mmCIF file with all atom_site columns, C-alpha atoms in Angstrom:
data_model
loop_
_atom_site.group_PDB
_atom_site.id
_atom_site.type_symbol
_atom_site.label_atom_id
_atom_site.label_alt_id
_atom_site.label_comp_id
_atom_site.label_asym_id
_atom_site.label_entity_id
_atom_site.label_seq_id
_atom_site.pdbx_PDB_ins_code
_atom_site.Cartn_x
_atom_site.Cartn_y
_atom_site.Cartn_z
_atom_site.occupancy
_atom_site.B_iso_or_equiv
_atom_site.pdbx_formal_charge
_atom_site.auth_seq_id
_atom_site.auth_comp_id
_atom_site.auth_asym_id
_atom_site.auth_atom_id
_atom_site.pdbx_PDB_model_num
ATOM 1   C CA . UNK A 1 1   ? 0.000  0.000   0.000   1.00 42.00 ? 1   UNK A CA 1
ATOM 2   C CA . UNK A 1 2   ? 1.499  3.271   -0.673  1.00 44.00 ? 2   UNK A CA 1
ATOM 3   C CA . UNK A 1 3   ? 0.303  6.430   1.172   1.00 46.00 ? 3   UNK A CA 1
ATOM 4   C CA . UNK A 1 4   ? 0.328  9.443   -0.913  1.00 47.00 ? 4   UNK A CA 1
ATOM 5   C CA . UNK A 1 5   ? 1.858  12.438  0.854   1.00 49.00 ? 5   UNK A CA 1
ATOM 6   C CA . UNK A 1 6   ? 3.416  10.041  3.667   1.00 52.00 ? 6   UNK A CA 1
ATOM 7   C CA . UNK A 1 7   ? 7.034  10.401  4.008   1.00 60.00 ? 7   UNK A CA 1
ATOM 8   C CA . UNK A 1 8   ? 8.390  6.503   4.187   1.00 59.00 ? 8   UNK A CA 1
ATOM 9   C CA . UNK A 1 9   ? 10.092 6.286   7.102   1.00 63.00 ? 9   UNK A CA 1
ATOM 10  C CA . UNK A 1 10  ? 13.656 3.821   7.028   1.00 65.00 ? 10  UNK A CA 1
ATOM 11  C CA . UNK A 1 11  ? 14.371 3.552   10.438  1.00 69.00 ? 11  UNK A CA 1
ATOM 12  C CA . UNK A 1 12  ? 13.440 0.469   11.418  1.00 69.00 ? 12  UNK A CA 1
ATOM 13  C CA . UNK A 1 13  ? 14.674 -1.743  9.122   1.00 71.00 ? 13  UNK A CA 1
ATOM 14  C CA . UNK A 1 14  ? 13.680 -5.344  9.715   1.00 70.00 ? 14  UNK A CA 1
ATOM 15  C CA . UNK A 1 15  ? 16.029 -6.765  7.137   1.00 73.00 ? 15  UNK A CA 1
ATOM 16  C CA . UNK A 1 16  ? 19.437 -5.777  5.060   1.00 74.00 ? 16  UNK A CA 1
ATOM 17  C CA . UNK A 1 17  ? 21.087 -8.234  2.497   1.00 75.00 ? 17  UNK A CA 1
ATOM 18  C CA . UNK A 1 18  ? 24.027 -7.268  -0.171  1.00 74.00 ? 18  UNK A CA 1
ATOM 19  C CA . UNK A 1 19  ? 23.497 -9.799  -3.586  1.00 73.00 ? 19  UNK A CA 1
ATOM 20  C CA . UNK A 1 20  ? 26.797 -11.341 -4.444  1.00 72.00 ? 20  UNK A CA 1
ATOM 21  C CA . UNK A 1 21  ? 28.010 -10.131 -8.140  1.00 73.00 ? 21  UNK A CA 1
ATOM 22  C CA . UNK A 1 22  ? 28.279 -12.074 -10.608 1.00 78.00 ? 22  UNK A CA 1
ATOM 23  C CA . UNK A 1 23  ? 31.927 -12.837 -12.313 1.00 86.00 ? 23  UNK A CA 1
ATOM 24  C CA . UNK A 1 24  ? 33.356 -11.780 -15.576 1.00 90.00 ? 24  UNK A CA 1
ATOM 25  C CA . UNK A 1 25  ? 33.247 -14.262 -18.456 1.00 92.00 ? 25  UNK A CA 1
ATOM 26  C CA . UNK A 1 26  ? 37.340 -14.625 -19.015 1.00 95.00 ? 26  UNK A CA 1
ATOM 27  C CA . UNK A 1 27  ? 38.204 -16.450 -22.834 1.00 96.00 ? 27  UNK A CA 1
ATOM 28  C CA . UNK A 1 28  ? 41.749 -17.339 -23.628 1.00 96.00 ? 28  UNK A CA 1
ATOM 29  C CA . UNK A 1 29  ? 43.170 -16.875 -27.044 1.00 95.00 ? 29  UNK A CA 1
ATOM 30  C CA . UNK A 1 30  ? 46.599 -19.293 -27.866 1.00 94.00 ? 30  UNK A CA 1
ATOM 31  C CA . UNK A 1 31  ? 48.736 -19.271 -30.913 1.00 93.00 ? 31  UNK A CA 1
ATOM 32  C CA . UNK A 1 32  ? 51.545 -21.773 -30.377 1.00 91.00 ? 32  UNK A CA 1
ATOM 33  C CA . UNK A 1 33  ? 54.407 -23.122 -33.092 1.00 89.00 ? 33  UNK A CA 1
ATOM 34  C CA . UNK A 1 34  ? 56.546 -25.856 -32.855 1.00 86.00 ? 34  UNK A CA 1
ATOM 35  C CA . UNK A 1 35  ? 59.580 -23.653 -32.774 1.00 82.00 ? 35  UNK A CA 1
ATOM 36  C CA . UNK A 1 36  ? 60.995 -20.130 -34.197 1.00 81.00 ? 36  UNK A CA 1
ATOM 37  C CA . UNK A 1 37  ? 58.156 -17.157 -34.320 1.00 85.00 ? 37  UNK A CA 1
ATOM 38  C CA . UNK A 1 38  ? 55.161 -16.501 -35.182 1.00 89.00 ? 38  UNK A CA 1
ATOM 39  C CA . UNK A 1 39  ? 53.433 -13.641 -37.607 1.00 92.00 ? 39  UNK A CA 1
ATOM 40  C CA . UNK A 1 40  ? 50.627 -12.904 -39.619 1.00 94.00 ? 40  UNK A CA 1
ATOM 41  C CA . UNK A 1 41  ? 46.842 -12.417 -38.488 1.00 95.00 ? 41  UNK A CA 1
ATOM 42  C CA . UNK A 1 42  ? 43.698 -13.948 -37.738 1.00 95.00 ? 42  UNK A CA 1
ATOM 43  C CA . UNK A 1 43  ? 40.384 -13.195 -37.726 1.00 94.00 ? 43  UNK A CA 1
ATOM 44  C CA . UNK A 1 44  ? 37.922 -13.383 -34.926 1.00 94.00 ? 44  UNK A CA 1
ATOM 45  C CA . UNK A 1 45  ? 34.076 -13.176 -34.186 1.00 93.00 ? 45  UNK A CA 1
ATOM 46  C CA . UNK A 1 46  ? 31.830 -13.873 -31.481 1.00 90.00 ? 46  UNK A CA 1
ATOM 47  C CA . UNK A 1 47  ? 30.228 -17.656 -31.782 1.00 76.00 ? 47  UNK A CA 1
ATOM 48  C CA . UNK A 1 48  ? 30.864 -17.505 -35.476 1.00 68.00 ? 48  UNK A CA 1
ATOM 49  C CA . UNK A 1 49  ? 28.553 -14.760 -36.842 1.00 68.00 ? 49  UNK A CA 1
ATOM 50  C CA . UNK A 1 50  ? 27.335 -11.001 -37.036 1.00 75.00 ? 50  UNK A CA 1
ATOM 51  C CA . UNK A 1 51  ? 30.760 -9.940  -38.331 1.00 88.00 ? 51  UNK A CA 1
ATOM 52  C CA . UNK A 1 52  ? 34.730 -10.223 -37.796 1.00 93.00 ? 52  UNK A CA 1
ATOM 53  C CA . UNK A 1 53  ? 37.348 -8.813  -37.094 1.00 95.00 ? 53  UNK A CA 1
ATOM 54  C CA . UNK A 1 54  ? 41.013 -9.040  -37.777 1.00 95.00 ? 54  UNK A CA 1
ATOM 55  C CA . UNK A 1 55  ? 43.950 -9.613  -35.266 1.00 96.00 ? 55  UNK A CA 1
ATOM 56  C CA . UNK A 1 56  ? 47.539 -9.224  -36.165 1.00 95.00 ? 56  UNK A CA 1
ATOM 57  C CA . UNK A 1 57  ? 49.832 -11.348 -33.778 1.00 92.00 ? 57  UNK A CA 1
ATOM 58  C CA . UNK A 1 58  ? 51.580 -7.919  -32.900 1.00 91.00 ? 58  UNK A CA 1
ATOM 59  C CA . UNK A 1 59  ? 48.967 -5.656  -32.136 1.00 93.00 ? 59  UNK A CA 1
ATOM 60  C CA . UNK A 1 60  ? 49.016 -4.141  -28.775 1.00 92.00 ? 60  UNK A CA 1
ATOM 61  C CA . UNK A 1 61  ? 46.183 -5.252  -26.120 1.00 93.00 ? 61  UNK A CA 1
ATOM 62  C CA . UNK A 1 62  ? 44.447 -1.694  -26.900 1.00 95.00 ? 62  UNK A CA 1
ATOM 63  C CA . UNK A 1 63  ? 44.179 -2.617  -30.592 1.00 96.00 ? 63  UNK A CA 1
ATOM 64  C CA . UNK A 1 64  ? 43.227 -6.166  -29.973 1.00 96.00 ? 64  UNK A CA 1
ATOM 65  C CA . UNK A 1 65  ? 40.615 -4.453  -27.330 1.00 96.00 ? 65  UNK A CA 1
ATOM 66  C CA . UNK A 1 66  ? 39.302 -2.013  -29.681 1.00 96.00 ? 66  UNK A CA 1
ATOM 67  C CA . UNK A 1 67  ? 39.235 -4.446  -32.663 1.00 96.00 ? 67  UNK A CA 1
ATOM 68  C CA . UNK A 1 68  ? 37.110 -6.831  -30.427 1.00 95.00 ? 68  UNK A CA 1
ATOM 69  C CA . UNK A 1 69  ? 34.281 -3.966  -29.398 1.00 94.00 ? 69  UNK A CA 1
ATOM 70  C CA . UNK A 1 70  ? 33.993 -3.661  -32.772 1.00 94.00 ? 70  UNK A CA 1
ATOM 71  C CA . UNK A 1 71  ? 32.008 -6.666  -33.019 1.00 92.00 ? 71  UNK A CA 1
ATOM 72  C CA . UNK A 1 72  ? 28.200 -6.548  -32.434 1.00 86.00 ? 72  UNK A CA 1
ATOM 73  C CA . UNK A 1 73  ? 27.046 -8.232  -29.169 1.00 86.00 ? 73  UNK A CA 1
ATOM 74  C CA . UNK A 1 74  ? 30.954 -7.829  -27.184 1.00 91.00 ? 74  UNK A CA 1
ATOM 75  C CA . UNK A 1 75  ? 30.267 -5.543  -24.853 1.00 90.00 ? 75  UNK A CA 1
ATOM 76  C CA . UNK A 1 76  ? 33.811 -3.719  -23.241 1.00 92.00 ? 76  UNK A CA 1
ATOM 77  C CA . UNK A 1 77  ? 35.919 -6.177  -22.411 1.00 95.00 ? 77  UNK A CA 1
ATOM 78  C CA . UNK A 1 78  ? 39.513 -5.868  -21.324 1.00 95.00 ? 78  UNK A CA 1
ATOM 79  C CA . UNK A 1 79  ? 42.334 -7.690  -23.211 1.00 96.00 ? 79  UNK A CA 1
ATOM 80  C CA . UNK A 1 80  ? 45.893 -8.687  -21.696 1.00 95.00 ? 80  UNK A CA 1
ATOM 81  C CA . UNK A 1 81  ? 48.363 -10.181 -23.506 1.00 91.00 ? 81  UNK A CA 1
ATOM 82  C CA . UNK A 1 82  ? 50.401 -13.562 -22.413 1.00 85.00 ? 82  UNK A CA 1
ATOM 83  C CA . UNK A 1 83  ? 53.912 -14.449 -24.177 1.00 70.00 ? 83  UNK A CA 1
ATOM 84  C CA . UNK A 1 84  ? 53.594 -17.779 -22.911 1.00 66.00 ? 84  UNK A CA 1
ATOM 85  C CA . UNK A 1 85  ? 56.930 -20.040 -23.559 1.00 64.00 ? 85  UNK A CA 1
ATOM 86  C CA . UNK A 1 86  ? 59.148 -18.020 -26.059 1.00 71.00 ? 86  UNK A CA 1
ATOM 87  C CA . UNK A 1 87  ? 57.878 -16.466 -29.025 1.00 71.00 ? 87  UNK A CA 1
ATOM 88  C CA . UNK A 1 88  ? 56.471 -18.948 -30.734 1.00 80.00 ? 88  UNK A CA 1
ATOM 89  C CA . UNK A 1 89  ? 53.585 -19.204 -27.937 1.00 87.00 ? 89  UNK A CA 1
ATOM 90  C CA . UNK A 1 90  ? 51.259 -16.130 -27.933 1.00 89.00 ? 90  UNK A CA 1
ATOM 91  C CA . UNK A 1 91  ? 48.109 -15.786 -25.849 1.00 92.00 ? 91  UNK A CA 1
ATOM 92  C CA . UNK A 1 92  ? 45.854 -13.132 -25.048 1.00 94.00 ? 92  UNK A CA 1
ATOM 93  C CA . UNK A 1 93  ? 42.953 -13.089 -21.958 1.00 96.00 ? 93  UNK A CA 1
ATOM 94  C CA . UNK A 1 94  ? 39.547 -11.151 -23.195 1.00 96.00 ? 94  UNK A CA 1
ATOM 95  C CA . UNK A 1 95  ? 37.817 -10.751 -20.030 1.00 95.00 ? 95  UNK A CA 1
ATOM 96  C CA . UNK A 1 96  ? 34.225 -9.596  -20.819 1.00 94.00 ? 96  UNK A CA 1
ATOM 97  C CA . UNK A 1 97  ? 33.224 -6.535  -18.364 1.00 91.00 ? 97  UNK A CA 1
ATOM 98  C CA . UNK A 1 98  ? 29.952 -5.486  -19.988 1.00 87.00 ? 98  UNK A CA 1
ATOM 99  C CA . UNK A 1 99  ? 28.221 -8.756  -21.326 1.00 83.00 ? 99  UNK A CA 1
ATOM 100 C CA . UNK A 1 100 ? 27.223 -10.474 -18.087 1.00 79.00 ? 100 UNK A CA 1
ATOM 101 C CA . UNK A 1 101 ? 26.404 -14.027 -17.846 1.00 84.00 ? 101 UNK A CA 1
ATOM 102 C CA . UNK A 1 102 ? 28.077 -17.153 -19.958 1.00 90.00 ? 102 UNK A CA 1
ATOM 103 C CA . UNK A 1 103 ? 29.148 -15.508 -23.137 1.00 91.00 ? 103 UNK A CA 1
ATOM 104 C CA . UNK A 1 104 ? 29.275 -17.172 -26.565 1.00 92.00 ? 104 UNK A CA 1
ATOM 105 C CA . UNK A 1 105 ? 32.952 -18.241 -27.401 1.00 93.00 ? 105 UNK A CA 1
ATOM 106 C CA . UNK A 1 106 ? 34.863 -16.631 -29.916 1.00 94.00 ? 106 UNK A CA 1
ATOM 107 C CA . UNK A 1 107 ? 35.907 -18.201 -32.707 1.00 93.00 ? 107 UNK A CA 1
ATOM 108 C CA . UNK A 1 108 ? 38.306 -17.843 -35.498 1.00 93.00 ? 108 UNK A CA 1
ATOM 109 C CA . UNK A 1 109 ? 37.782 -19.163 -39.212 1.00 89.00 ? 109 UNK A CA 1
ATOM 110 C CA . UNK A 1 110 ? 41.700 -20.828 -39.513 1.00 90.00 ? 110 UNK A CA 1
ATOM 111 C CA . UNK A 1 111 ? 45.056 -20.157 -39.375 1.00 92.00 ? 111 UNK A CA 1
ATOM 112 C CA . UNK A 1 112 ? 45.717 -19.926 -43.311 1.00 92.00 ? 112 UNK A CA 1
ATOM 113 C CA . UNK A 1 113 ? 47.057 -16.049 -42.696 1.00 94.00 ? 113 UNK A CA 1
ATOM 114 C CA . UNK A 1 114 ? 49.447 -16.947 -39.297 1.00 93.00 ? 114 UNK A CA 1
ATOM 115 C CA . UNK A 1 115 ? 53.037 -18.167 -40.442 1.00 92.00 ? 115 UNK A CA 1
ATOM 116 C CA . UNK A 1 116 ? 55.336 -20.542 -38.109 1.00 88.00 ? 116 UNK A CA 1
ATOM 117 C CA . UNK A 1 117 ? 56.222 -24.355 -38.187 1.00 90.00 ? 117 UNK A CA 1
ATOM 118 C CA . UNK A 1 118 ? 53.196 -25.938 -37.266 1.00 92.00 ? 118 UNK A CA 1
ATOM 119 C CA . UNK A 1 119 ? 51.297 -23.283 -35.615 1.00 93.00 ? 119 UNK A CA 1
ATOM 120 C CA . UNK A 1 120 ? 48.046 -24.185 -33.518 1.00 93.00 ? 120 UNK A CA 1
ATOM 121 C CA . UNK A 1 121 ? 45.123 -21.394 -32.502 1.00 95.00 ? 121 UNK A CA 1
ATOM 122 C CA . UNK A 1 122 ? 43.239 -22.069 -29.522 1.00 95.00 ? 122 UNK A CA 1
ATOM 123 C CA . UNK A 1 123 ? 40.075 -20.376 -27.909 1.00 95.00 ? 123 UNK A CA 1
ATOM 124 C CA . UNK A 1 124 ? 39.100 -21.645 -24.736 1.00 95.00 ? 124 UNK A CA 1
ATOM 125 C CA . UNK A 1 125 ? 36.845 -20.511 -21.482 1.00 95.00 ? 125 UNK A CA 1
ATOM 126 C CA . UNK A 1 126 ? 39.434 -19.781 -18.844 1.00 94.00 ? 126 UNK A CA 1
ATOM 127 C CA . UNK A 1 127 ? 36.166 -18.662 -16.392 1.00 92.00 ? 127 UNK A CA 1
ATOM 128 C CA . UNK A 1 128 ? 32.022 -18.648 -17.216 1.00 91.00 ? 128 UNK A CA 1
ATOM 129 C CA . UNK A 1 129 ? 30.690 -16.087 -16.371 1.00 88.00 ? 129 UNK A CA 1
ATOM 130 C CA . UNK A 1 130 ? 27.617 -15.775 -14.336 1.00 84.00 ? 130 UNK A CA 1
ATOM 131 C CA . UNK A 1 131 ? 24.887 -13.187 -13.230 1.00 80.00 ? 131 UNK A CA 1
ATOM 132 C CA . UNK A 1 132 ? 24.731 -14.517 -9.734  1.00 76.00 ? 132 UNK A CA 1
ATOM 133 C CA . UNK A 1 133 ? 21.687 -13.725 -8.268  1.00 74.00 ? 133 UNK A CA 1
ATOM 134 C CA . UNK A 1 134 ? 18.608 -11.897 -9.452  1.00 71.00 ? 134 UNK A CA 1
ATOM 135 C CA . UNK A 1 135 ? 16.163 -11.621 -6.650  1.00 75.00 ? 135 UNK A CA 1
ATOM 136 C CA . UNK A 1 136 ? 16.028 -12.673 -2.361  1.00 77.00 ? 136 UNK A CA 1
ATOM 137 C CA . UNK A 1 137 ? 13.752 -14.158 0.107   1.00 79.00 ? 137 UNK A CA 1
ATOM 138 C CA . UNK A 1 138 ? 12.447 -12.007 2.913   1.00 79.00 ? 138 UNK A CA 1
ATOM 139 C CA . UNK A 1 139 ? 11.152 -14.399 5.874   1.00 79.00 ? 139 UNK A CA 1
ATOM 140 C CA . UNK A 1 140 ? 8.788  -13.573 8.526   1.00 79.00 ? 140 UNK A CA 1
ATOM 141 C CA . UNK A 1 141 ? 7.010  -10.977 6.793   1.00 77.00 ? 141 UNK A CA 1
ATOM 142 C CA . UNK A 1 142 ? 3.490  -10.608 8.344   1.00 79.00 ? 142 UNK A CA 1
ATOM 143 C CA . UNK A 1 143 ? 0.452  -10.092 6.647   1.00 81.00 ? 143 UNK A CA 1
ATOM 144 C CA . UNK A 1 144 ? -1.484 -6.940  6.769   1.00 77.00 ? 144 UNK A CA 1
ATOM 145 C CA . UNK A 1 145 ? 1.634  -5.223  8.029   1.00 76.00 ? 145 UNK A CA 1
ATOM 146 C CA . UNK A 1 146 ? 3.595  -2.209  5.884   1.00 72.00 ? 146 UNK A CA 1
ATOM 147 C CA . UNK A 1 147 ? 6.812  -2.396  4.409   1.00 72.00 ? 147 UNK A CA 1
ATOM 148 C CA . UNK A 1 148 ? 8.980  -0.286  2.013   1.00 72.00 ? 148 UNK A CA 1
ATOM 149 C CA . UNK A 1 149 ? 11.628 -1.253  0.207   1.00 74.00 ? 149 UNK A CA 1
ATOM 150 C CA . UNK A 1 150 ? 14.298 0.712   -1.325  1.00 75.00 ? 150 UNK A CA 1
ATOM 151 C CA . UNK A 1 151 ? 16.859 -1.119  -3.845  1.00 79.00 ? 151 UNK A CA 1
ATOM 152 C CA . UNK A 1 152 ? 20.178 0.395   -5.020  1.00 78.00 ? 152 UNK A CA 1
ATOM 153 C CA . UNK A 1 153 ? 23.010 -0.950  -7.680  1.00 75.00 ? 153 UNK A CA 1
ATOM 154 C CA . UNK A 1 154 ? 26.645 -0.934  -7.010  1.00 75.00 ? 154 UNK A CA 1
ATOM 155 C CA . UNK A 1 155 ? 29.166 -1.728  -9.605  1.00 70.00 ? 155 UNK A CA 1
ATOM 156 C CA . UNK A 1 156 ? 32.788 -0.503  -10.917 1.00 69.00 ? 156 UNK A CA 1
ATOM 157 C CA . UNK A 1 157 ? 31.573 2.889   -11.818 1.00 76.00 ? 157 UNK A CA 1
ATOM 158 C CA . UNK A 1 158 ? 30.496 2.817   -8.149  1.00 80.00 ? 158 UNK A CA 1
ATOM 159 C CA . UNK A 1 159 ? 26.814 3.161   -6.231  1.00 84.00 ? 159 UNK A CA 1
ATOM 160 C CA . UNK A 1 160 ? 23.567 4.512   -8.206  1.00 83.00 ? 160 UNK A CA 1
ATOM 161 C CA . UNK A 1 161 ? 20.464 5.847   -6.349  1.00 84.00 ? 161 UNK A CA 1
ATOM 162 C CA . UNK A 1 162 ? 17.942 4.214   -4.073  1.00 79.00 ? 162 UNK A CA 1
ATOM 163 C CA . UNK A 1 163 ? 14.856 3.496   -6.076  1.00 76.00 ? 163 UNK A CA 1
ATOM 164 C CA . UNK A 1 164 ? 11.816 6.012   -5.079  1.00 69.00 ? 164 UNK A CA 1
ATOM 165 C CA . UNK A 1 165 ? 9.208  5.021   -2.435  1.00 57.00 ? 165 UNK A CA 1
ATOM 166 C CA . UNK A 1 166 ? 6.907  5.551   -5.339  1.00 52.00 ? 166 UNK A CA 1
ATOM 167 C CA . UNK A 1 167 ? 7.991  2.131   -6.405  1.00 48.00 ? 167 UNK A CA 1
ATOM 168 C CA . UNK A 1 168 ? 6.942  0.562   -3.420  1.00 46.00 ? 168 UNK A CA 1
ATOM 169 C CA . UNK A 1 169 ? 4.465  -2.817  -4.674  1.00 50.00 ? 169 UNK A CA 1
ATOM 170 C CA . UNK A 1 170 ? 3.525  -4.866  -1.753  1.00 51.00 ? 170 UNK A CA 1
ATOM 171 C CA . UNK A 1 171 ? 2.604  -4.891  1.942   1.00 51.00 ? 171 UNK A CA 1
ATOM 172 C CA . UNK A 1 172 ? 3.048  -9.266  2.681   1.00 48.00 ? 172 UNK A CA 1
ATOM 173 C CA . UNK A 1 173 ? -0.754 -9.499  1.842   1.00 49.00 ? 173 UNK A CA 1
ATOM 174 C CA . UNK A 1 174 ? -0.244 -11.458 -1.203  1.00 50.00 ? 174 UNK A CA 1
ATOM 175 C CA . UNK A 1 175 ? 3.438  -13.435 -1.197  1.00 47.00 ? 175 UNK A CA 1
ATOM 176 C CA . UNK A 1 176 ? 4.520  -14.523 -4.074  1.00 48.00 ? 176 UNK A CA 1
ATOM 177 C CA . UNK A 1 177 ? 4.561  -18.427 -3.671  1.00 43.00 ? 177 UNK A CA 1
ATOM 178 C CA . UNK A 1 178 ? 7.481  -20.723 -5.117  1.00 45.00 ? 178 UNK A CA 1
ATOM 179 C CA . UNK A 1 179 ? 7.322  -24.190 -6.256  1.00 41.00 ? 179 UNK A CA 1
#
């Protein structure tokens, strides 16, 4: 029930609860030779469609970063880059900031443009990423009785508004029942 003109009072707050984050999805991206070096490029796109991109085995994590947002559906993501071995192992880490969730995996049409002896390109999930979780349980709620709720988001960019009392739904009357 929500009073019009009624100031919503917080002080007595009957229950407090943080939700856990979710995590970044984190991809790994490994060119590896046999022996000697490795140059050339590749290409890249998310889950094989909507659009590629190409990657040159030198360019610099902000190019490869760039190159990558490019792509419909990416999102910002941050890219690091590994020399693994020597230089005939190459890796990068795309850790995916803005798409939240399990993210497609990228995937790269062949290694016809990427010269070394023998030279393998891998793409593999180094973390899933997950939401983690989207609503909460409030116990012992009685029915007939008030309550106002007041959510806020918190994330890198740091913490965004309480929501308005004028979004207040419910008083306990009618709980939503799970099965």
């Amino acid at each position: 029930i929500i009073h019009v003109a009624v100031e919503q009072s917080y002080d007595d707050v009957v229950f407090s609860a943080d939700l856990e984050t979710g995590q970044s999805e984190v991809q790994e991206v490994r060119i590896s030779c046999l022996y000697g070096h490795i140059t050339g490029s590749f290409d890249l796109s998310l889950n094989g469609h909507m659009g590629k991109v190409i990657i040159y085995v030198n360019d610099s994590d902000e190019d490869f970063t760039a190159k990558l947002q490019s792509l419909p559906d990416v999102g910002r993501v941050n890219v690091q880059r590994t020399n693994l071995q020597n230089q005939c192992d190459i890796g990068w880490r795309v850790t995916f900031i803005s798409n939240s969730g399990d993210v497609p995996m990228l995937k790269h049409s062949g290694i016809s443009n990427l010269e070394g002896k023998d030279v393998s390109l891998d793409i593999f999930e180094t973390r899933k990423g997950n939401v983690g979780p989207r609503s909460i349980t409030v116990d012992n709620m009685q029915t007939g009785a008030s309550y106002t709720a007041r959510i806020r988001a918190e994330n890198a960019e740091g913490t965004g508004p309480y929501t308005s009392h004028s979004q207040v739904l419910n008083t306990g009357e009618n709980p939503i029942l799970r099965k």
